[in-house]
Coordinates of C-alpha atoms in Angstrom, one line a residue:
Chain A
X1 CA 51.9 -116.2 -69.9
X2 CA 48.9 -117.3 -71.0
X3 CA 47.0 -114.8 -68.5
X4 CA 49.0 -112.0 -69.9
X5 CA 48.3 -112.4 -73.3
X6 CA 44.4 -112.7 -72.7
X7 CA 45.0 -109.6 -70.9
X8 CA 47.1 -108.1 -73.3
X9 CA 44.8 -108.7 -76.2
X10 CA 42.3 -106.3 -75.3
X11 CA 44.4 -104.0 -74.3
X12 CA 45.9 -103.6 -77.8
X13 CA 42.9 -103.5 -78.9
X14 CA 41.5 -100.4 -77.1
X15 CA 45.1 -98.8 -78.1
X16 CA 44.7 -99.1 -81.4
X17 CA 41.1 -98.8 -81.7
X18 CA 41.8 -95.5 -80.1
X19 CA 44.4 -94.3 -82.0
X20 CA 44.8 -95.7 -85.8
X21 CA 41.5 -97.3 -86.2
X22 CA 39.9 -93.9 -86.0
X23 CA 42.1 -93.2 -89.8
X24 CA 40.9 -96.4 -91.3
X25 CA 37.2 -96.1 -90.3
X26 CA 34.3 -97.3 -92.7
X27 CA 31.9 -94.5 -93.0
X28 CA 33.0 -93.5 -89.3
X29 CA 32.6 -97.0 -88.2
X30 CA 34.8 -98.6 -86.4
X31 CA 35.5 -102.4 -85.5
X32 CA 35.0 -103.8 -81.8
X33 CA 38.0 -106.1 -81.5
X34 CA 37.4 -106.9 -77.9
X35 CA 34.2 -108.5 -78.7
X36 CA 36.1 -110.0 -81.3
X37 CA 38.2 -111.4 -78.9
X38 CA 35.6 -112.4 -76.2
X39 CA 33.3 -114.6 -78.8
X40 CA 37.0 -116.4 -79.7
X41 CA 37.1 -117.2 -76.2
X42 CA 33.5 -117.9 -75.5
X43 CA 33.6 -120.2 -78.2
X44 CA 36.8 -122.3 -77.1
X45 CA 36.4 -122.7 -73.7
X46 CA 32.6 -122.6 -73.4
X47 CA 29.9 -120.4 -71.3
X48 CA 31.2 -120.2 -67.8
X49 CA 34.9 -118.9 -68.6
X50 CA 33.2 -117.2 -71.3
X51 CA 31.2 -115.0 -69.5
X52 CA 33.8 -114.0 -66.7
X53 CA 36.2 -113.2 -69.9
X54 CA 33.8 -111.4 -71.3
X55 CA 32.6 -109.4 -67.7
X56 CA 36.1 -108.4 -67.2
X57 CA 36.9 -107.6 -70.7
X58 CA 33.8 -105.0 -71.1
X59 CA 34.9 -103.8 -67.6
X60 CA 38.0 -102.9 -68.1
X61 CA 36.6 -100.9 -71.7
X62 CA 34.0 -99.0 -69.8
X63 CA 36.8 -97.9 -67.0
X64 CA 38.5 -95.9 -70.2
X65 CA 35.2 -95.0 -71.6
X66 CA 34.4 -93.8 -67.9
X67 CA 30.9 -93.1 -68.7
X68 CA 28.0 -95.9 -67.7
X69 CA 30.7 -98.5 -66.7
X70 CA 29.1 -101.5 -66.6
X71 CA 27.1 -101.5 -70.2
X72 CA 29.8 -103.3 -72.1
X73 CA 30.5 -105.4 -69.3
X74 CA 27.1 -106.6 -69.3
X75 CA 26.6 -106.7 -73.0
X76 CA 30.0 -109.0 -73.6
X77 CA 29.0 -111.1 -71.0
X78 CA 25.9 -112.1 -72.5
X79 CA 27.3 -112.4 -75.6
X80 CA 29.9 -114.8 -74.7
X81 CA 27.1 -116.6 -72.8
X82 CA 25.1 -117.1 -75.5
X83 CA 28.3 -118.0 -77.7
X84 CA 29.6 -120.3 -74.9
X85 CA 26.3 -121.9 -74.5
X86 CA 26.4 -123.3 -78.2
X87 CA 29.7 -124.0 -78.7
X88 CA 30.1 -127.6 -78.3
X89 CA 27.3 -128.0 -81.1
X90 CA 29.3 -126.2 -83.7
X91 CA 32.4 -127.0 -85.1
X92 CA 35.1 -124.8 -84.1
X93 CA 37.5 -125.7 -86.5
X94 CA 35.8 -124.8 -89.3
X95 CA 36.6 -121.0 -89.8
X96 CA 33.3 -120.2 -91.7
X97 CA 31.6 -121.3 -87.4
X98 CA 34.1 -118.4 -86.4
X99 CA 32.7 -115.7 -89.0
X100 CA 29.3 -116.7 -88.3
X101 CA 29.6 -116.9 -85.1
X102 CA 31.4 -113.3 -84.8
X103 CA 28.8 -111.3 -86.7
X104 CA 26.0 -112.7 -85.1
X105 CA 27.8 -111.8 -81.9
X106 CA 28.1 -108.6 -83.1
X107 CA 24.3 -107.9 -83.5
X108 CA 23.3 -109.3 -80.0
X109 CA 26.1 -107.1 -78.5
X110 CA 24.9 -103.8 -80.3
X111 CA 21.1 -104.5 -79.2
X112 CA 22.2 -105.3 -75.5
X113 CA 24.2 -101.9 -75.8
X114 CA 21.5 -100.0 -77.6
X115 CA 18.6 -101.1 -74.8
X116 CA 21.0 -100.4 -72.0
X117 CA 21.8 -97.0 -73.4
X118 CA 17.6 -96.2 -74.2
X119 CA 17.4 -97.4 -70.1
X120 CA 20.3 -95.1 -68.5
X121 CA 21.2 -92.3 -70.9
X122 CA 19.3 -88.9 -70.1
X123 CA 19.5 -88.0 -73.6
X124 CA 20.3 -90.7 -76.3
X125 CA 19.5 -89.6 -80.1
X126 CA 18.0 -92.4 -81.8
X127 CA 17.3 -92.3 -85.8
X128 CA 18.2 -95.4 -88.7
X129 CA 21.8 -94.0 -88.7
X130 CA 22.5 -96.9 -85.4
X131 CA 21.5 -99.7 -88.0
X132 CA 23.7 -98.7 -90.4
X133 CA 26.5 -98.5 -87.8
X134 CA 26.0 -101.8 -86.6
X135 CA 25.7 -103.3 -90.3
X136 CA 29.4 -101.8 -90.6
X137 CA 30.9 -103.2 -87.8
X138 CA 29.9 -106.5 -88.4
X139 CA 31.3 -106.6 -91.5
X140 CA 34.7 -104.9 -90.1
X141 CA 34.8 -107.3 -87.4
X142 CA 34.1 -110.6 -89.4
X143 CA 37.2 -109.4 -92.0
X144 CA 39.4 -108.8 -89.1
X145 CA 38.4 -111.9 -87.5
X146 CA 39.7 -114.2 -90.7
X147 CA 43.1 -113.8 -90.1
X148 CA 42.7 -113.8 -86.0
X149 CA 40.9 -116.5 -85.6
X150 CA 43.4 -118.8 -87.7
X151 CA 46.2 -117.7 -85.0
X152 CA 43.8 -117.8 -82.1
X153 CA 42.2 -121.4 -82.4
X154 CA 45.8 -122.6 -83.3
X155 CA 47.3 -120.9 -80.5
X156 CA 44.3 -121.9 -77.9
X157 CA 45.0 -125.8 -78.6
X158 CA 48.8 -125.7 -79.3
X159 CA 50.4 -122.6 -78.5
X160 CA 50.8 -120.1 -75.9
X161 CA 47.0 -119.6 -75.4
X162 CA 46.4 -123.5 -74.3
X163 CA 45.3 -123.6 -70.9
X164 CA 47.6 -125.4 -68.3
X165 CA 46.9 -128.6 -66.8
X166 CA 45.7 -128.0 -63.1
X167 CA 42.9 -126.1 -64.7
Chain B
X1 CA 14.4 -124.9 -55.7
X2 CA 17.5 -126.5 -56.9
X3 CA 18.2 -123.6 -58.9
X4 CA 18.2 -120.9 -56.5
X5 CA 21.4 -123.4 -55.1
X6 CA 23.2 -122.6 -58.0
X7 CA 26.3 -120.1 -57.1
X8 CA 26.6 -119.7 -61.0
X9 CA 23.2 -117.5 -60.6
X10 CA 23.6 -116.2 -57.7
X11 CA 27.1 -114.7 -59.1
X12 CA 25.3 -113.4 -62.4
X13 CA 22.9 -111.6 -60.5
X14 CA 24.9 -110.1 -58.4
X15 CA 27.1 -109.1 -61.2
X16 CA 24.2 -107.7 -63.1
X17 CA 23.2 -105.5 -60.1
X18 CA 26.5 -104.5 -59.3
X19 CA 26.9 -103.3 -63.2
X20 CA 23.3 -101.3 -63.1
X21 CA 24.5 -99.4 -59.9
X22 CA 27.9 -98.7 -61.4
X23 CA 25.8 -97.4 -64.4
X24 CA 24.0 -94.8 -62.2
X25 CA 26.9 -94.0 -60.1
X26 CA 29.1 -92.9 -63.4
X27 CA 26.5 -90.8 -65.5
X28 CA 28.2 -88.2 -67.4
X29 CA 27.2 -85.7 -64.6
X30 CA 29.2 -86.9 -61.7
X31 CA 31.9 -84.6 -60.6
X32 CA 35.2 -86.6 -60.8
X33 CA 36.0 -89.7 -62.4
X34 CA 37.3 -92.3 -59.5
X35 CA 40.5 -93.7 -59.0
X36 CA 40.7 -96.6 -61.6
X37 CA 39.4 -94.8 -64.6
X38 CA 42.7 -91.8 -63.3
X39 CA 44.8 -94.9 -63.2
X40 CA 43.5 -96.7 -66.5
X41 CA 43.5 -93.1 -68.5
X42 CA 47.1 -92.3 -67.3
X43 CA 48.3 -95.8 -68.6
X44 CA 47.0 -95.6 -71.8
X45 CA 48.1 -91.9 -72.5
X46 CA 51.7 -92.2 -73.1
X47 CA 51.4 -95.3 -75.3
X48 CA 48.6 -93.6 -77.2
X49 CA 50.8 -91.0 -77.6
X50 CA 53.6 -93.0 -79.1
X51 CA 51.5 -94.8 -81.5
X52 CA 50.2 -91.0 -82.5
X53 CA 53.8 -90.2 -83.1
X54 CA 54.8 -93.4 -85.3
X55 CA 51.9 -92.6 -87.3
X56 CA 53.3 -89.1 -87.5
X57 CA 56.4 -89.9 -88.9
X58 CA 54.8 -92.2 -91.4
X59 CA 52.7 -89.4 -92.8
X60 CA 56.2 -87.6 -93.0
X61 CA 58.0 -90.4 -94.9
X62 CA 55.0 -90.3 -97.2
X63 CA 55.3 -86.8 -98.3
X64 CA 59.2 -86.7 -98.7
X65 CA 58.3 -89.7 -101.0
X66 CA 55.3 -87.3 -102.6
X67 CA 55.7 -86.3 -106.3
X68 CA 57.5 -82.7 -106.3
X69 CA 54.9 -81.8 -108.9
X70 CA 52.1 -82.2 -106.6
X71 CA 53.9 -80.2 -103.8
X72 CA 54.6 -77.6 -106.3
X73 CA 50.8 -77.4 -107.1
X74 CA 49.5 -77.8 -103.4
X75 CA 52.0 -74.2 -102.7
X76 CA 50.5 -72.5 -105.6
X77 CA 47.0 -72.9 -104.2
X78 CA 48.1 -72.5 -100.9
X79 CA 49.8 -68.9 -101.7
X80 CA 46.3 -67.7 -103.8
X81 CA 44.8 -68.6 -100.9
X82 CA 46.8 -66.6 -98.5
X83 CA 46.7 -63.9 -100.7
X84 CA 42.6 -64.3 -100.4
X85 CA 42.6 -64.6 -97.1
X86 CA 45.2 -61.5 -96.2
X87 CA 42.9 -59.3 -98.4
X88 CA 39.8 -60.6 -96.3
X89 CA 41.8 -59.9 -93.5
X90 CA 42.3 -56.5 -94.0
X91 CA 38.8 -55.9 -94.8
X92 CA 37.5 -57.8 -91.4
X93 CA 40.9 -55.6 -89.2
X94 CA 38.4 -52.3 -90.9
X95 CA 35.0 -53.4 -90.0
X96 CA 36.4 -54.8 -86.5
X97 CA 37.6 -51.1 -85.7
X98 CA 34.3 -49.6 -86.8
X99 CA 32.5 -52.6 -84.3
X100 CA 35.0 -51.4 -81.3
X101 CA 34.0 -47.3 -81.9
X102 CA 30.6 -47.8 -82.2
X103 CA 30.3 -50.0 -79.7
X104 CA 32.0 -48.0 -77.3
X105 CA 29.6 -45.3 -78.2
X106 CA 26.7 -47.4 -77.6
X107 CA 28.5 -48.4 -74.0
X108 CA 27.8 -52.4 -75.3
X109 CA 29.7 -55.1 -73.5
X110 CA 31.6 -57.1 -75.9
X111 CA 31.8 -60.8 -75.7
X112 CA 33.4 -62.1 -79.2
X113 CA 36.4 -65.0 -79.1
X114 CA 39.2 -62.0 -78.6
X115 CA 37.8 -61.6 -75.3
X116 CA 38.6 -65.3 -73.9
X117 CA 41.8 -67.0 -72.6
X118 CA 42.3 -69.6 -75.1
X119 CA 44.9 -72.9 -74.6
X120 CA 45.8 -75.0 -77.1
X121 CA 45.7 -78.7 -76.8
X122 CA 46.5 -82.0 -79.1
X123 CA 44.4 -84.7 -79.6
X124 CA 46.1 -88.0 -78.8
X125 CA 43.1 -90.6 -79.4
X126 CA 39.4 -90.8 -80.5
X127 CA 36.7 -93.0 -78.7
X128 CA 37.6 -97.0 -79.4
X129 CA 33.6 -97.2 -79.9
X130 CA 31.0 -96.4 -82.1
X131 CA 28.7 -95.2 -79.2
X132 CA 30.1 -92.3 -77.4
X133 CA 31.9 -89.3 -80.3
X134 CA 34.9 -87.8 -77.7
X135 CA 38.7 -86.9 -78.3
X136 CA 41.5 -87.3 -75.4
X137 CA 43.2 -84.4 -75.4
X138 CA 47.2 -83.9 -74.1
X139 CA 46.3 -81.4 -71.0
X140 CA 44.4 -82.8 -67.8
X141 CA 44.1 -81.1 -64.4
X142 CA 47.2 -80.2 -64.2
X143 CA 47.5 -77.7 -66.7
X144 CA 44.4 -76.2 -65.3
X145 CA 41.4 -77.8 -67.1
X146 CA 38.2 -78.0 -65.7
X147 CA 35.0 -80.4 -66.7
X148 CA 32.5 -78.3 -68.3
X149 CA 35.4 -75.4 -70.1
X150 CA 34.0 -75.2 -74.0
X151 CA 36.6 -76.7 -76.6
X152 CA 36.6 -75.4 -80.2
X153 CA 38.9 -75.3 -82.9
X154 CA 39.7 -72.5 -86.3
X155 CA 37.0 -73.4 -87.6
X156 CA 34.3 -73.8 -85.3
X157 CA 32.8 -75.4 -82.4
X158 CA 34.2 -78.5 -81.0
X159 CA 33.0 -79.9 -77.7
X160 CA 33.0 -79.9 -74.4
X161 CA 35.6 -81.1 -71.4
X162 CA 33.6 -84.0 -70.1
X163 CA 35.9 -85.1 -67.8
X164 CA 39.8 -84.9 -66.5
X165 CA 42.4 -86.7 -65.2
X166 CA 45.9 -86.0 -64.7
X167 CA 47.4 -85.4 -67.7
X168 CA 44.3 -85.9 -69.9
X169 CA 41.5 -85.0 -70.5
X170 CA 37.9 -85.8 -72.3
X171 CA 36.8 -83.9 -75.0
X172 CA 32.5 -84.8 -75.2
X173 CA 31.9 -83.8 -79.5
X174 CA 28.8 -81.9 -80.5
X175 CA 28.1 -85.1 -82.6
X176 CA 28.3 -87.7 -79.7
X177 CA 24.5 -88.8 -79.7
X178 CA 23.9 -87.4 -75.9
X179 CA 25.0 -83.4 -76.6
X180 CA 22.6 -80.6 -77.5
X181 CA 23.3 -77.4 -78.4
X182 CA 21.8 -74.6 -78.8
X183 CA 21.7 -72.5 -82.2
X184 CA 20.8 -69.7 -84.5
X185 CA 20.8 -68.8 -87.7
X186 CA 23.5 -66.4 -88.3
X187 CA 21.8 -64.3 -90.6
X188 CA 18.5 -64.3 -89.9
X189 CA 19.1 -64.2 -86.1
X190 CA 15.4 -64.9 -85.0
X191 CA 15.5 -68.6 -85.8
X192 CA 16.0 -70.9 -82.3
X193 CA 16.5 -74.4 -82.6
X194 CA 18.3 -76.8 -81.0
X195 CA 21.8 -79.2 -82.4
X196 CA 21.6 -82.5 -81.4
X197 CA 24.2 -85.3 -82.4
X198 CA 23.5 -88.0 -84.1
X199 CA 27.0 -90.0 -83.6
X200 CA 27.9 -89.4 -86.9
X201 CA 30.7 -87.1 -87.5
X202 CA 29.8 -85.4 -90.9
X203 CA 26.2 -84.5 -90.1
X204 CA 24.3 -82.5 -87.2
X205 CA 20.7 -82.0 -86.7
X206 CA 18.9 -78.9 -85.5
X207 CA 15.3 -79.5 -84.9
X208 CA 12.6 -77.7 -83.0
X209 CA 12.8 -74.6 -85.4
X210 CA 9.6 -72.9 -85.7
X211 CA 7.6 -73.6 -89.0
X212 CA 7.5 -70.0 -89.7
X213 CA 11.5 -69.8 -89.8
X214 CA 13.0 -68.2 -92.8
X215 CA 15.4 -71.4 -92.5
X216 CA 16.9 -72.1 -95.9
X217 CA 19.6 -74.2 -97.9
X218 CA 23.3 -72.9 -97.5
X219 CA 22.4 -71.0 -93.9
X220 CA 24.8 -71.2 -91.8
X221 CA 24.3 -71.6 -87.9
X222 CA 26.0 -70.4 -85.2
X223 CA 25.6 -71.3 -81.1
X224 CA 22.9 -69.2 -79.2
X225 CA 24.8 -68.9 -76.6
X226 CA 20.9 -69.9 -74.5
X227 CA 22.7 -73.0 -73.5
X228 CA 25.0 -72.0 -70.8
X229 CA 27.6 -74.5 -71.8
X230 CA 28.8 -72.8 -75.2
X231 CA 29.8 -68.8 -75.9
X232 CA 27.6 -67.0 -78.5
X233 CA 28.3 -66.8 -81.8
X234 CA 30.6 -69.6 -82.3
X235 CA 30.0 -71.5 -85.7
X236 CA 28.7 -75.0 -86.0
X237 CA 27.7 -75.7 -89.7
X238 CA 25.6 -75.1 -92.8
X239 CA 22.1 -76.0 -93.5
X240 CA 21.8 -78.9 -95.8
X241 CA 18.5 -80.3 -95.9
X242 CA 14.9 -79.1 -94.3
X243 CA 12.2 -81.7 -93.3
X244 CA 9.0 -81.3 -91.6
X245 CA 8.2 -83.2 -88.0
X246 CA 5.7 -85.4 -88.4
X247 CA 3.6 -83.0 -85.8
X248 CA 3.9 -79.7 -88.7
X249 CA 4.6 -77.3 -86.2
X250 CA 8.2 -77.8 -86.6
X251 CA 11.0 -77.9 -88.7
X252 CA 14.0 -80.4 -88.5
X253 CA 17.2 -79.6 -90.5
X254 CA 20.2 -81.7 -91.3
X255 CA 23.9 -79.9 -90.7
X256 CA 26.9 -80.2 -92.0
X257 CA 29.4 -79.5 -89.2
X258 CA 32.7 -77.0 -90.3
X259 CA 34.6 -78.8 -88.2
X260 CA 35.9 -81.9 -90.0
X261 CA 36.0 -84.2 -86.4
X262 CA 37.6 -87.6 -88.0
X263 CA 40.8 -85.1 -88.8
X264 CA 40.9 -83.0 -86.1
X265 CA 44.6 -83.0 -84.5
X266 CA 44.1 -79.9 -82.8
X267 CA 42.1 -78.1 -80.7
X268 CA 41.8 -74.7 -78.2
X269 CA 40.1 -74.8 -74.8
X270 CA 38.4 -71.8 -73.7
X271 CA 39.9 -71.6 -69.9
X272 CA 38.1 -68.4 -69.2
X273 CA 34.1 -68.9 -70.4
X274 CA 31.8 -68.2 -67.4
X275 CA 28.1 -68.2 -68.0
X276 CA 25.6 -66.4 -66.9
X277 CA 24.7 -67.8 -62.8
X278 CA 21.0 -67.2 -62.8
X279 CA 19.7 -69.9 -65.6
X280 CA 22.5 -72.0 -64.4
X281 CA 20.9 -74.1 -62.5
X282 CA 17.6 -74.2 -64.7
X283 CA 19.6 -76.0 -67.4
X284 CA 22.2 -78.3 -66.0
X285 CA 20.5 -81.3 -67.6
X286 CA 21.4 -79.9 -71.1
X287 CA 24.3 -81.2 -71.7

């Protein structure tokens, strides 16, 4: 259960990032609820399951994007590396961590993205317009994480998203 | 050397290798898209499709709850507008006749919209990112559509099939940050220049226009047709802004696209464009 929920999460996300997201956009912008989701997890259950979540997570977005797989894979994993690598210093109850925690990820994941895109794209249009795109989204992401994170760190310690005991 | 006995890093680096082959391997260019991006796409479709619907039938609550005074008001422009446009109409049906005598006259091969096979498609989701600008469109491989056919819309251009599957396909925008199109000024003719998107969806830019270019506010711009990709003569947007390049020899111009992307819902493939074979090959990078 608890597998296909952490699969299930980004998969709703990509669905309705996709599809209603596009309506409720900020200035075109739109949020990036599957790193939303990966620095939630990174943050929980530290660097090593972390990273795999977060490999697997920007894998399976760059299959639909089917163009450069592997740039969002790479990007999320680091992320959730760097997010996993602090979290026992922080404390991850406190909901302001979470916010904090989620924009920041935000900015390392655009830059890893934007490199990767200057290193493999033949044409890639670059002007101040990418700044302003990622100032957007980590504002949209760190709303939309308030209410998440409240039902993902309950759920991760007392409700379906707890892991089992032979782990 | 305890570290290189670490299967932790050993993992990562294979994974990071893995990732920067994958990278080359799925460049825009390739042919086909493989067998897990098929299966992904074709899983997503239907339930993107449903959601589309929903939100559908929302929008149609909303009106039927809509003041009747506003609907009232939205059919009285709507009629003055028809009654605009018919009277345009009739003027265009006039000059369109005199185009086909005289250019039968002049023996000049004709190659405006009329002339190709046209198939209507509906959008059924927008790119989930802020990187890439593409739509996925209701008709794949099946329904005969081809990576590289030119999509466009009423009002102007649209895109370009970037790649199929089944029963979908990808639609790659004019504003998605690794397009370029070629353009001219529709009135002046002379001036060349080049679109490039900026992933945003309400402005364009067209830079490398010569600094002698009678380029000015309000012109609008058309495709060349240079770039094999895109017909001639298909319209893209309105000058907004001019700027010099740094360099002085150029001029860049900011665009304001006709087509309004973030509402786009539905769109027309051209199934029957074939560009000219010899400069083919000379500019398959443009893309």
């Amino acid at each position: 259960m608890r597998y296909l929920l952490l699969f299930l999460l980004p998969f709703t996300a990509i669905l309705l990032q996709s599809t209603v997201f596009s309506f409720y956009s900020i200035k075109g912008t739109l949020p990036d609820l599957v790193l939303v989701f990966v620095v939630f997890f990174a943050l929980i259950n530290g660097a090593r399951g972390g990273t795999i979540y977060g490999f697997l997570c920007g894998l399976f977005e760059d299959l639909y994007l089917g163009r450069f797989i592997g740039v969002n894979a790479l990007s999320k994993a680091l992320t959730a590396y760097l997010v996993g690598h602090f979290q026992d210093r922080v404390f991850k109850e406190n909901i302001l961590v979470a916010l904090v925690t989620v924009m920041l990820g935000t900015i390392i994941n655009s830059l890893v993205v934007f490199f990767l895109a200057l290193f493999t794209h033949d044409i890639f249009n670059v002007d101040m317009s990418i700044a302003v795109t990622v100032l957007y989204q980590c504002i949209y992401n760190t709303v939309l994480a308030l209410p998440l994170y409240l039902w993902y760190y309950n759920s991760s310690y007392k409700g379906v998203l707890r892991p089992t005991e032979e782990r | 050397m305890k570290i290189l006995r670490n299967k932790y890093l050993w993992m990562a680096v294979i994974a990071v290798l893995l990732s920067f082959l994958l990278m080359h391997l799925s460049s825009p260019e390739r042919g086909e898209i493989s067998i897990a991006e098929n299966l992904i796409r074709d899983i997503f479709t239907p339930l993107q499709r449903g959601v589309n619907e929903l939100r559908h039938d929302w929008g149609g609550i909303a009106s039927i709850l809509n003041n009747k005074e506003v609907l009232s008001q939205q059919i009285q422009a709507l009629q003055k507008e028809n009654q605009e446009l018919k009277i345009e109409n009739q003027v265009l049906r006039e000059s369109q006749e005199e185009l086909k005598r005289l250019r039968s006259l002049l023996d000049f091969q004709s190659d405006s919209l009329d002339s190709y096979a046209l198939l209507p498609a509906r959008v059924i989701s927008r790119s989930p990112n802020n990187w890439y600008r593409y739509l996925l469109i209701n008709k794949g491989s099946k329904q005969g559509i081809k990576k590289g056919m030119p999509v466009i819309s009423p009002d102007g251009l649209v895109g370009q099939v970037g790649s199929v599957s089944k029963e979908s396909a990808q639609v790659n925008l004019i504003t998605d940050r690794e397009v370029a199109v070629g353009a001219i000024l529709q009135e002046s003719r002379e001036t060349n220049g080049i679109i490039e998107g900026r992933g945003d969806n309400n402005l364009l830019r067209m830079i490398n226009i010569p600094y002698y270019s009678p380029v000015e506010k309000n012109n609008r711009v058309i495709s060349s047709g240079l770039s094999v990709i895109y017909p001639r003569g298909i319209d893209i947007g309105v000058v907004k802004n001019i700027s010099r390049e740094p360099g002085g020899l150029l001029l860049s111009a900011d665009i304001e696209p006709v087509v309004n992307f973030d509402k786009l819902e539905e769109v027309l493939i051209i199934t029957s464009f074939k560009p000219a074979e010899a400069v083919q090959g000379a500019e398959g990078s443009e893309n």
